[in-house]
Coordinates of C-alpha atoms in Angstrom, one line a residue:
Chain A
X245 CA 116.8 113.3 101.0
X246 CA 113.2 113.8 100.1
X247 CA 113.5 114.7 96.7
X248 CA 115.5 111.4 96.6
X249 CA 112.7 109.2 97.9
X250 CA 110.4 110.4 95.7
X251 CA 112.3 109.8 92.6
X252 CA 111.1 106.3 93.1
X253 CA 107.8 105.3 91.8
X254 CA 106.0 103.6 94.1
X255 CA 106.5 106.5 96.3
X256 CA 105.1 108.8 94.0
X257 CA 102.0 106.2 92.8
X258 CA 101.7 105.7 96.8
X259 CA 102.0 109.4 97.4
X260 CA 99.3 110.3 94.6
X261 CA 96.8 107.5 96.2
X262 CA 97.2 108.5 99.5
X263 CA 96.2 112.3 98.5
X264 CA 93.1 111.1 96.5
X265 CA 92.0 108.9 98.8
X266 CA 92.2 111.9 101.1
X267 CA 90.2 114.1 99.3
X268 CA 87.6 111.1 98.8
X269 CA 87.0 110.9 102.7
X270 CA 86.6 114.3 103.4
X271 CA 84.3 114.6 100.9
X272 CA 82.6 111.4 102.7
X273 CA 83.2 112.8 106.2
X274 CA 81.6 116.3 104.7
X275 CA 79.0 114.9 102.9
X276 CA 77.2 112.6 106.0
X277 CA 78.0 115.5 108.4
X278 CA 75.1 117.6 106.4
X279 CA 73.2 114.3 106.3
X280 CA 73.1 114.2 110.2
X281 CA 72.3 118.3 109.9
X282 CA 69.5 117.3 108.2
X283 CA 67.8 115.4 110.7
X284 CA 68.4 117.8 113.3
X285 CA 66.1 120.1 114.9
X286 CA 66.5 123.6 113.8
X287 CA 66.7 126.0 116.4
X288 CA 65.2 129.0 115.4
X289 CA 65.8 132.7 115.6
X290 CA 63.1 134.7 117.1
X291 CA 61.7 136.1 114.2
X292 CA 61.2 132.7 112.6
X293 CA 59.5 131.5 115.1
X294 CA 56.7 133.9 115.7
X295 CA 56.2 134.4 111.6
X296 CA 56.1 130.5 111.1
X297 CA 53.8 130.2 114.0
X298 CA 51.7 133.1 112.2
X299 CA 51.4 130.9 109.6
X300 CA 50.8 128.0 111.8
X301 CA 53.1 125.7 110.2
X302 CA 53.0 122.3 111.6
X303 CA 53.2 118.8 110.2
X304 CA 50.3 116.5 108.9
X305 CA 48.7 115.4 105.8
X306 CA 46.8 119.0 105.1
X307 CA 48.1 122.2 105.6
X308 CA 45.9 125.0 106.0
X309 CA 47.0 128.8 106.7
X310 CA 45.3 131.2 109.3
X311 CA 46.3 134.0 106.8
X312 CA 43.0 135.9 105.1
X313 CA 44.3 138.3 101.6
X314 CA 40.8 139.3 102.1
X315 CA 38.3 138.9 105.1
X316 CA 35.8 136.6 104.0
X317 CA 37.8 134.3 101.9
X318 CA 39.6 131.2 103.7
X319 CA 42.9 129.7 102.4
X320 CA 42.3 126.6 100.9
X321 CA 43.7 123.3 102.3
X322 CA 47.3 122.6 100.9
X323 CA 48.9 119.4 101.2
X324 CA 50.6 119.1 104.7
X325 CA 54.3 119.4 105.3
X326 CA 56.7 116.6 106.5
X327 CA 59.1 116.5 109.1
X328 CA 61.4 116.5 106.4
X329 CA 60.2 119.5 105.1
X330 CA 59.0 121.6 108.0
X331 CA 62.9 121.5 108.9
X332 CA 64.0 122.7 105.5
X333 CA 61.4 125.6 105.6
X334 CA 62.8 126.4 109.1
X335 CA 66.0 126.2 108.0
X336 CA 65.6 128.6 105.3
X337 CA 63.7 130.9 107.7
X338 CA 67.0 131.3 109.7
X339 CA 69.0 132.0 107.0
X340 CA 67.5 134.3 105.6
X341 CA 67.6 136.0 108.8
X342 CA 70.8 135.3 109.7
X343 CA 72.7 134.4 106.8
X344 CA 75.8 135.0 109.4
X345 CA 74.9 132.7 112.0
X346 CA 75.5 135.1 114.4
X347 CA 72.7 133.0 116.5
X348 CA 73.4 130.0 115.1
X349 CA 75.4 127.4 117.7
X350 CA 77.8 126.3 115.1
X351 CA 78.2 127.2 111.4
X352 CA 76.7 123.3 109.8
X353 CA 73.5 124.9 110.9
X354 CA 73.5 128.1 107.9
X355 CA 75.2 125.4 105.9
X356 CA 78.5 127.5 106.1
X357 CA 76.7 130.2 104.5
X358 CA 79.7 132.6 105.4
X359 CA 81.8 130.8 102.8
X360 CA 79.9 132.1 100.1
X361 CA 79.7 135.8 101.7
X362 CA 82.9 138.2 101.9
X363 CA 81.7 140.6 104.7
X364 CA 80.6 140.1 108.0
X365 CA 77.4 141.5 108.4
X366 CA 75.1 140.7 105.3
X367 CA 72.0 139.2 105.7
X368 CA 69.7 138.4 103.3
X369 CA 66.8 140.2 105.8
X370 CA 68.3 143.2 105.4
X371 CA 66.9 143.2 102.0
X372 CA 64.2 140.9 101.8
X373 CA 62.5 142.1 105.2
X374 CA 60.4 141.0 107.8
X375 CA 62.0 137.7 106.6
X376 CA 61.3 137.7 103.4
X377 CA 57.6 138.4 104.0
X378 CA 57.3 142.1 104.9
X379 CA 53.9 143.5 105.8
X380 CA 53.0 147.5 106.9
X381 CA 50.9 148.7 109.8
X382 CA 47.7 147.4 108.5
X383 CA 49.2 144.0 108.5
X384 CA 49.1 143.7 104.6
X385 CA 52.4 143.2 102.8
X386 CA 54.2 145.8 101.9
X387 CA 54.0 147.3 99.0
X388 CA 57.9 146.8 97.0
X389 CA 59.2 145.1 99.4
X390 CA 61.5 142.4 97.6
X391 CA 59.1 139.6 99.2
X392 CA 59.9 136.0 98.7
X393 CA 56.9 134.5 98.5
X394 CA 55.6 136.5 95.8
X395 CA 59.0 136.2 93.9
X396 CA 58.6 132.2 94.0
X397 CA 55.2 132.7 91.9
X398 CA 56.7 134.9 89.6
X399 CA 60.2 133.0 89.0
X400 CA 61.1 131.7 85.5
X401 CA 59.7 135.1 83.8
X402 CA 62.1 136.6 81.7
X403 CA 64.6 139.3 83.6
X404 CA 65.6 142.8 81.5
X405 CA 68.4 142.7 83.1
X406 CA 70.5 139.7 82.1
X407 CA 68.0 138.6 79.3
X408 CA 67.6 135.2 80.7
X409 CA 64.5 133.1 82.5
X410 CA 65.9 132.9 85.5
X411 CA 65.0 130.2 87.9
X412 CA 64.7 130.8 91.4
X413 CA 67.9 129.6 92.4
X414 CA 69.4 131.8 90.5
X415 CA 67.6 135.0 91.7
X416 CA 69.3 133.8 94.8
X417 CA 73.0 133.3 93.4
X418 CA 72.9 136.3 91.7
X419 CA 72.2 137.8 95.5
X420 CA 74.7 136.0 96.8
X421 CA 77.5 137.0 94.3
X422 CA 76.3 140.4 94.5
X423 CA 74.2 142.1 96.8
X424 CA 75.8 140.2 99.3
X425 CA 79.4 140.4 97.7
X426 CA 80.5 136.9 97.6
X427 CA 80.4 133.8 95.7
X428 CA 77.3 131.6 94.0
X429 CA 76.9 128.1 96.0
X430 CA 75.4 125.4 94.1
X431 CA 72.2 125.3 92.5
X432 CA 71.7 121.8 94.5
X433 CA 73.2 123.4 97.8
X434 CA 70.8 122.6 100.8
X435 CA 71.3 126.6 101.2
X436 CA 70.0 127.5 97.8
X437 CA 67.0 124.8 98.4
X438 CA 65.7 125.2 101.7
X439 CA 65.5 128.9 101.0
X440 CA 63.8 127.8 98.1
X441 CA 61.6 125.3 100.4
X442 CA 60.7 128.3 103.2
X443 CA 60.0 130.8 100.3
X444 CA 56.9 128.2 98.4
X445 CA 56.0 128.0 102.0
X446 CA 55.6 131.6 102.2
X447 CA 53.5 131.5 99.0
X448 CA 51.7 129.1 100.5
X449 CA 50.6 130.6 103.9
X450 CA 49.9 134.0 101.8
X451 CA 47.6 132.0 99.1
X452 CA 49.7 133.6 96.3
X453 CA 49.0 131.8 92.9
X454 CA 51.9 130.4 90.4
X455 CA 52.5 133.5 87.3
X456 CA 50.5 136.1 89.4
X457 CA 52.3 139.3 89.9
X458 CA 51.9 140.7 93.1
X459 CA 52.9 144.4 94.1
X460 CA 55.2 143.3 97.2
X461 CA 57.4 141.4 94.8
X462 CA 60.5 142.8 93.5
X463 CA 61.1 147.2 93.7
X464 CA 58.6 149.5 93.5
X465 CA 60.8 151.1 90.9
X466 CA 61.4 154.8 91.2
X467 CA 62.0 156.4 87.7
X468 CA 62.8 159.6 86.4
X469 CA 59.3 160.0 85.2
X470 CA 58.2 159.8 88.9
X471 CA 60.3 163.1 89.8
X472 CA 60.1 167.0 88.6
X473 CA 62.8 165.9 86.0
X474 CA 65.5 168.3 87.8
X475 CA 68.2 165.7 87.8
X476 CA 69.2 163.6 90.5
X477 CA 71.4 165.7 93.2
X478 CA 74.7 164.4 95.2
X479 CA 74.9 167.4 97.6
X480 CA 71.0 167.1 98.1
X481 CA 71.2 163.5 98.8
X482 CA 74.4 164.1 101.1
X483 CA 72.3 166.8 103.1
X484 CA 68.9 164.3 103.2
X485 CA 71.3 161.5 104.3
X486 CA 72.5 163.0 107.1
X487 CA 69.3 164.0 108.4
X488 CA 67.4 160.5 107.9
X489 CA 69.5 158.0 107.3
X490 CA 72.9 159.2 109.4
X491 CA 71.6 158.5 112.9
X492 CA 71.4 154.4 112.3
X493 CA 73.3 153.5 109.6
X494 CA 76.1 156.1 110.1
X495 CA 77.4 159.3 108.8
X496 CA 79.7 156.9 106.6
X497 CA 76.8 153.8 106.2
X498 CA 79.4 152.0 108.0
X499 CA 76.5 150.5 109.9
X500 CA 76.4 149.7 113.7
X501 CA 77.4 146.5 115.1
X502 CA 77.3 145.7 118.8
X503 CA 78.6 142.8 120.4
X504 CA 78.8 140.7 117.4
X505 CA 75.4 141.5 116.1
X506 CA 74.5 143.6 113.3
X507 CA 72.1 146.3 114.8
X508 CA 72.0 148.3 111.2
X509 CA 73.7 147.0 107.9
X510 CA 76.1 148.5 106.5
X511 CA 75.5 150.3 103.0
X512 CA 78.7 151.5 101.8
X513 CA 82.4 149.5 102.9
X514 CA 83.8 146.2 102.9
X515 CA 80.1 144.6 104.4
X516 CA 78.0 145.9 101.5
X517 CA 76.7 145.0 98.9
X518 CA 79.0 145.9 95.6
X519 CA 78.9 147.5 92.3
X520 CA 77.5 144.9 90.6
X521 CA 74.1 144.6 92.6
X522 CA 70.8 146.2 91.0
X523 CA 71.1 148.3 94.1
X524 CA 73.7 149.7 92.6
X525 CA 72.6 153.5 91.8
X526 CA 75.0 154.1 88.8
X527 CA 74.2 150.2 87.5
X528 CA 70.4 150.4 88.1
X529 CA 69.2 153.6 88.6
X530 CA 65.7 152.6 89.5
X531 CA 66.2 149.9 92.6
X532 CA 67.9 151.4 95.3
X533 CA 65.1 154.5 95.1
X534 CA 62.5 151.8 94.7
X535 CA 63.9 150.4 98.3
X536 CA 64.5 153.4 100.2
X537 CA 61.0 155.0 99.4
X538 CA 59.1 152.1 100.1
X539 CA 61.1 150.5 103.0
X540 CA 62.9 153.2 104.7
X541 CA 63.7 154.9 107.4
X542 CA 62.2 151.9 109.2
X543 CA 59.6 152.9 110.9
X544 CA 58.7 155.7 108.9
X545 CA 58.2 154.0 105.5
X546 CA 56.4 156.0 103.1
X547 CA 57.8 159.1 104.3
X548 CA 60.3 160.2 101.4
X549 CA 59.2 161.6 98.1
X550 CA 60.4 159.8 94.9
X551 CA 63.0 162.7 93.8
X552 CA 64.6 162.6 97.6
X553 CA 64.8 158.7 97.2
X554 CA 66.8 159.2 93.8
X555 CA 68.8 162.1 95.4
X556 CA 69.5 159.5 98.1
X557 CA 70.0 156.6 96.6
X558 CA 72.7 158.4 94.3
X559 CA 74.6 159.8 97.3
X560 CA 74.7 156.0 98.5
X561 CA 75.8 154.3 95.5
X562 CA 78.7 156.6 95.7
X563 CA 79.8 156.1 98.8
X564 CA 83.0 153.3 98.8
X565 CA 82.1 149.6 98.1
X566 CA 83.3 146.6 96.7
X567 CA 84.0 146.1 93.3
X568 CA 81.4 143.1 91.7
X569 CA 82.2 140.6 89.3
X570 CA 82.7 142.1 86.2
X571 CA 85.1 145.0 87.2
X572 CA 88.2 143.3 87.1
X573 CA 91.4 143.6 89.3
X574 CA 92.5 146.6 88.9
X575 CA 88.9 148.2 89.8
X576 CA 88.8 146.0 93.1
X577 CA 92.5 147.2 94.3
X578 CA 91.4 150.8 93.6
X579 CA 87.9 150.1 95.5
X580 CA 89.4 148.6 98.3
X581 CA 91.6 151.4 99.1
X582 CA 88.8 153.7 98.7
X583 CA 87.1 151.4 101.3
X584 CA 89.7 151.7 103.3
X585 CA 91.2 154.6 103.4
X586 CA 88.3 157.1 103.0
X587 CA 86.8 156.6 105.9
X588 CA 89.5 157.9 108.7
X589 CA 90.2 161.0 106.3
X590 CA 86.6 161.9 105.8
X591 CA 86.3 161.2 109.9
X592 CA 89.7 163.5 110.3
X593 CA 88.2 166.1 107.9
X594 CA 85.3 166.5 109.9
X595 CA 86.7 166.8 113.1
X596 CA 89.1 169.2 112.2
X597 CA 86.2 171.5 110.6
X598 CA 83.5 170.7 113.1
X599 CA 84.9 169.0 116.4
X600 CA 82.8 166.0 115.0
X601 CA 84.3 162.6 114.6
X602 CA 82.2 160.6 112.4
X603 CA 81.7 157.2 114.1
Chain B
X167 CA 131.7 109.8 49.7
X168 CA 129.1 110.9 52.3
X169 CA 127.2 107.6 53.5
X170 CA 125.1 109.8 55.5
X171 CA 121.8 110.7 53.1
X172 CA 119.0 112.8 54.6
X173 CA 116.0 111.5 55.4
X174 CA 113.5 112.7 52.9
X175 CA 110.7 115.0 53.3
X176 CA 108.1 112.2 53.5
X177 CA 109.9 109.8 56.0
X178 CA 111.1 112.7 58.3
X179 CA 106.9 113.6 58.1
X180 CA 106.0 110.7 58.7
X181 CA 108.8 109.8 61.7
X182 CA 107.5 113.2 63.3
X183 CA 103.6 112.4 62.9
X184 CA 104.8 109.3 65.0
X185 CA 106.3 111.2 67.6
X186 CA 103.4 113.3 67.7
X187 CA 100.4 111.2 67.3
X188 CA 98.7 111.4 71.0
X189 CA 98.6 115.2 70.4
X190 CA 97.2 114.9 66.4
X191 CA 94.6 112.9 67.7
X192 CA 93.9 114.8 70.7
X193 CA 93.5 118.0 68.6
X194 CA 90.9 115.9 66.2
X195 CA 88.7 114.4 68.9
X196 CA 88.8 118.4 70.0
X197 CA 87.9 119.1 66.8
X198 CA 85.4 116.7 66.5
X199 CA 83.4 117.4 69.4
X200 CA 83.4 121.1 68.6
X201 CA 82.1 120.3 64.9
X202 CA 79.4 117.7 66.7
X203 CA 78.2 120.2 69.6
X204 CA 77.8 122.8 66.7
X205 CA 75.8 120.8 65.0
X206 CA 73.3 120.3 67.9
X207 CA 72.7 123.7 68.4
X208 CA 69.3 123.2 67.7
X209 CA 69.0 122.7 71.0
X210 CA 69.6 126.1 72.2
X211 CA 67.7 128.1 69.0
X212 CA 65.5 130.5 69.3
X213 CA 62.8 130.1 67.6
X214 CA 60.7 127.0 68.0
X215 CA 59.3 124.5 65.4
X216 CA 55.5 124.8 65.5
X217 CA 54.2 121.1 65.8
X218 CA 50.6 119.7 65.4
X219 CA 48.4 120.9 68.4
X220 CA 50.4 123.6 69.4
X221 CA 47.8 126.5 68.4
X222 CA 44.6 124.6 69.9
X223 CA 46.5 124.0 72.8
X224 CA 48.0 127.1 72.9
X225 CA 44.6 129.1 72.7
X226 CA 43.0 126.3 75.4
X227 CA 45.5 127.4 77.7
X228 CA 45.3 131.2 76.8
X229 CA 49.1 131.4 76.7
X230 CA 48.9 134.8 74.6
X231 CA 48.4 136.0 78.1
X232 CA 52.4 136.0 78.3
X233 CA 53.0 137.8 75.3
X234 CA 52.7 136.7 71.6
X235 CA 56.1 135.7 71.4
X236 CA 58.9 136.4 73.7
X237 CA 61.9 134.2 75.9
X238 CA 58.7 132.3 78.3
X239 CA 56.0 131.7 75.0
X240 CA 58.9 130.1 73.0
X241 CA 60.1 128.0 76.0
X242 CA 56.6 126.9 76.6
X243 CA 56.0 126.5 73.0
X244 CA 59.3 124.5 73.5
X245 CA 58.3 122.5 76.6
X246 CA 55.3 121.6 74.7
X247 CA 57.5 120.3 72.0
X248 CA 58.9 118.5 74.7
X249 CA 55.8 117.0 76.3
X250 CA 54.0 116.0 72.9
X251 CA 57.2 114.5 71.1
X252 CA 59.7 113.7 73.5
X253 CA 61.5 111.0 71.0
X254 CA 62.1 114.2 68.4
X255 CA 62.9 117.2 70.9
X256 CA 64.5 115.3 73.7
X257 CA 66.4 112.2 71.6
X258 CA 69.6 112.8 73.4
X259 CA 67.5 111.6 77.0
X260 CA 65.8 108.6 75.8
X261 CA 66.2 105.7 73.8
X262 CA 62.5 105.5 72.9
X263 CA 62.2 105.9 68.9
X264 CA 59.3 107.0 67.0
X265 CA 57.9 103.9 66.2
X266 CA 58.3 102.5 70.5
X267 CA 55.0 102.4 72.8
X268 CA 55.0 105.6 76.0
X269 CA 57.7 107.5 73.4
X270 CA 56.6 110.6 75.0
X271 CA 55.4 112.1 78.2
X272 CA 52.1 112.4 77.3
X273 CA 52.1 108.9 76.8
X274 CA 51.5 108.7 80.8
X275 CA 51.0 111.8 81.8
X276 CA 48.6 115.1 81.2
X277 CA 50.0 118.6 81.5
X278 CA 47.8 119.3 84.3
X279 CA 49.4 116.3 85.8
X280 CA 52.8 118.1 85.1
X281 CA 51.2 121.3 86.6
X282 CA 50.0 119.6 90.2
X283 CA 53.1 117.9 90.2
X284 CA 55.0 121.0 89.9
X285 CA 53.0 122.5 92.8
X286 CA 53.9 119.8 95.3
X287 CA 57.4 119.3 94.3
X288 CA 60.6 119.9 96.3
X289 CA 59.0 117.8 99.5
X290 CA 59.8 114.6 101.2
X291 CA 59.5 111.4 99.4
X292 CA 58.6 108.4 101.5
X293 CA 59.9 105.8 99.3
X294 CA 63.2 107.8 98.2
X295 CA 63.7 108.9 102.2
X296 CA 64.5 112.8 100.8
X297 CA 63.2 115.6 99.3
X298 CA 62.4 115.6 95.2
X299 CA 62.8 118.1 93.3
X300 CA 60.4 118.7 89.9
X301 CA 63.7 118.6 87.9
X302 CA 64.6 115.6 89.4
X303 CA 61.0 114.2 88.6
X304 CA 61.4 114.7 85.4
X305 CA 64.9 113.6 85.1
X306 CA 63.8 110.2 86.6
X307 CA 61.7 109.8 84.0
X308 CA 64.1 110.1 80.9
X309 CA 65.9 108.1 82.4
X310 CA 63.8 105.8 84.0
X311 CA 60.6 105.5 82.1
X312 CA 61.8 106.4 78.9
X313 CA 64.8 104.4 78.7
X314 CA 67.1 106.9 78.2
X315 CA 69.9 109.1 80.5
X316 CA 70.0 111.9 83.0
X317 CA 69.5 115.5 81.3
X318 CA 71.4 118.1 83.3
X319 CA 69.4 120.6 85.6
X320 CA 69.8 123.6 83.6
X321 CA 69.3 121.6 80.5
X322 CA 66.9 123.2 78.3
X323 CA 64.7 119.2 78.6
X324 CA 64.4 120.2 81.8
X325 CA 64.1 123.7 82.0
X326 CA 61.0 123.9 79.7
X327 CA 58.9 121.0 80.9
X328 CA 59.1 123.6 84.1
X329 CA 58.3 126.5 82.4
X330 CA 55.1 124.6 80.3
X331 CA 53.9 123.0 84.3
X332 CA 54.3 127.0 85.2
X333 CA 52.7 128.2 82.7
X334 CA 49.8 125.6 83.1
X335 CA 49.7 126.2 86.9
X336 CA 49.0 129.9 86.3
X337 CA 46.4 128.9 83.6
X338 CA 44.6 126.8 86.6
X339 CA 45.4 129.1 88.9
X340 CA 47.1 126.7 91.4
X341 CA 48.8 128.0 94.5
X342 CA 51.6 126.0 96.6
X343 CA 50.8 122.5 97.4
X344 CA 47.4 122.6 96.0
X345 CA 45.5 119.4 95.8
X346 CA 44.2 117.1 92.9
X347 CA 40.8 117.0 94.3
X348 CA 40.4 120.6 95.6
X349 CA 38.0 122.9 93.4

């Protein structure tokens, strides 16, 4: 019957028009629902809202931060911020601390950032911290601390590891395909540009100046100089990961999630990031220490010495994770069921020797 | 007798070439563009044609700073190119030729007009009701005031008019947003 009808022609033109035209209006529909998003007020996570206050972002034809680098010295006046604008900075804010929307009302307002992200828990802030803008007790940033602002001044500079001048936006694909395990939105997505737009912000309240290198940008690398040159240790790490890192982010790094809300990220399984991303141990050996010396255990930063941070990191890296982008099929399928079924035998295991399920 | 004679070799070519033609000619215009986007590939060298000005300018702006030579000197060296002799560097983006009035960027503009503008980009414009991007700035001006058509983003045109307005940022020390008449 219907393969009849559609031997005639004007069927099939009509058939062929009908789905084009389809796509065209979705596309429309789509395309002034982010138009409307745009003019809406952003609400904001709590974290956004008291650092962008810090900063005292507000509209007007000057902007001037309350932030000193050194007491003394005053921020100069910057040109002011549009309503325009001041949304796309708060925007970003949000999602780079909830890239999940998990306090977001709908998903329009992360721009459907979970598209672009296979697990469930990543968030760019579990990386970049304190929003992007991490600072230490004394209330100067932290030292290593992947910081955006910083990273905006120094954007463009050639990158070791691809060999490329690599524009901002794509620092922040490559995090999306990879530290975050997912897929690269578009260099002109409003999710690429108002993180874009809240991270010159940043430089901005901060006074950071364009080509200056600042030590809160990028890793505080840990290399194998830094260490007694004893080799980096899996049992070692195992043993300091358990005591430090175990209690929060699980004897697995599974993470802890509690009603719908990631409390701790995960660092190894389906929700971290893969084995592509410079954290990546056995990809970059130098990152992952870098991170955990200088911005871990929370609240006790600082308190790991460089060869415990390699020993660590190593341990990590070998924990279970997806495969990245260049690893190919058969490398994902064998990940995955490492991913999946490691866990409840390691858990089994341990109960049976200890009477200790891992969680 | 046989009435029947087989085509020969030439008419059964030439009934088959017939038959064929929209692939042939597919395969040359393949062909063709292949041969011409090789030939282009200037574009994307690596080294970079010193023009006149280039060390003064290079030694007013102390761009030796980044390295004698390296990925970011050669694309400033190449956004330079750009800036000074847009008609010979960027002749695919505008229709200006050597002989026109404003063949170049620095026809109207300054590089420390590049620089500011580069500080205060990505933000609302008033007259365009969104926010503009410095690539797009400078893409609206190939195609605008210099007659010519839209580069892409990641087109190297682009790419290293940002990375000379970076470069000359860092030499004035600019920060985010900073002002014209701030000193």
């Amino acid at each position: 019957m219907l393969s009849n009808l559609f031997r005639i022609k004007w069927v099939r033109i009509s058939t062929i028009i009908t789905l084009l035209a389809g796509f065209y209006f979705a596309a429309v529909v789509a395309h002034q629902q982010r138009a409307a998003q745009r003019e809406q007020p952003v609400l904001l996570t709590d974290n956004c809202r008291a650092k962008l206050s810090r900063y005292g972002l507000e509209g007007g034809e000057y902007y001037r931060s309350p932030y000193r680098r050194d007491p003394g010295t005053m921020v100069p006046v910057r040109r002011g911020y549009s309503v325009a604008d001041i949304r796309a900075i708060e925007r970003g804010c949000v999602i780079i601390d909830d890239l999940q929307g998990e306090q977001a009302q709908a998903s329009i307002e992360r721009w459907n950032a979970t598209r672009f992200v296979r697990g469930q828990q990543t968030s760019c802030d579990h990386c970049h911290q304190g929003v992007g803008d991490k600072q230490g007790a004394d209330g100067r940033p932290q030292i290593g601390s992947l910081s955006l602002g910083a990273s905006w001044v120094m954007a463009d500079m050639y990158d070791r590891f691809t060999g490329l001048l690599l524009p901002f936006e794509l620092r922040q694909m490559q995090c999306f395909i990879n530290s975050s395990n997912g897929f690269k939105p578009n260099i002109a997505d409003d999710l690429i540009r108002d993180v874009t737009a809240y991270s010159r912000f940043l430089s901005a309240a901060l006074d950071l100046r364009i080509g200056q290198r600042y030590p809160e940008q990028g890793i505080d690398e840990v290399t194998v100089s830094q260490t007694l040159k004893r080799g980096d240790d899996y049992v070692r790490g195992e043993a300091l990961y358990r005591q430090k890192c175990a209690r929060c982010h699980g004897a697995q790094g599974q993470g802890l999630r509690q009603d719908g809300r990631t409390l701790v990220p995960a660092v190894a399984g389906p929700d971290a990031f893969n084995l592509q991303s410079r954290n990546n141990f056995s990809f970059v050996s130098t990152i992952l220490p870098g991170f955990i010396c200088r911005n871990m255990p929370l609240g006790e930063e600082g308190s790991l010495e460089p060869q415990q941070c390699r020993d660590i990191a190593f341990f990590v890296s070998n924990l279970p994770r997806p495969a990245g982008d260049k690893q190919g099929p058969l490398r994902a399928a064998w990940q995955q069921l490492m991913m999946h079924g490691m866990p409840p035998l390691v858990g089994l295991m341990s109960e049976l020797t200890h009477g200790t399920g891992a969680p | 007798m046989n009435l029947y004679r087989p085509p020969s070799l030439t008419t059964r070519c030439r009934d088959w070439m017939g038959q064929q033609w929209a692939v042939i000619g597919g395969v040359l215009v393949v062909v063709a563009i292949i041969v011409v986007a090789h030939r282009s590939a200037e574009v994307f060298r690596v080294t970079t044609i010193e023009e006149p000005g280039w060390e003064a300018f290079s030694r007013a702006h102390a761009v030796a700073e980044f390295g004698d030579d390296g990925y970011f000197v050669r694309a400033v060296q190449h956004g330079y190119n750009l800036f000074f002799y847009t008609e010979k560097y960027a002749w695919r983006f505008t229709r200006k030729r050597a002989g026109d009035g404003h063949n170049s960027c620095a026809s109207c503009h300054t590089v420390e007009q590049l620089a500011y503008a580069f500080v205060n980009s990505d933000r609302e414009d008033p007259a365009l009701q969104r926010r503009v991007s410095f690539e797009e700035r400078v893409m609206r001006c190939y195609a605008g005031q210099m007659d010519g058509f839209v580069p892409t983003r990641y087109d190297p045109a682009v790419r290293d008019l940002r990375i000379l307005a970076r470069m000359v940022a860092r030499h004035l020390n600019l920060g985010e947003g900073a002002l014209r008449d701030e000193t």
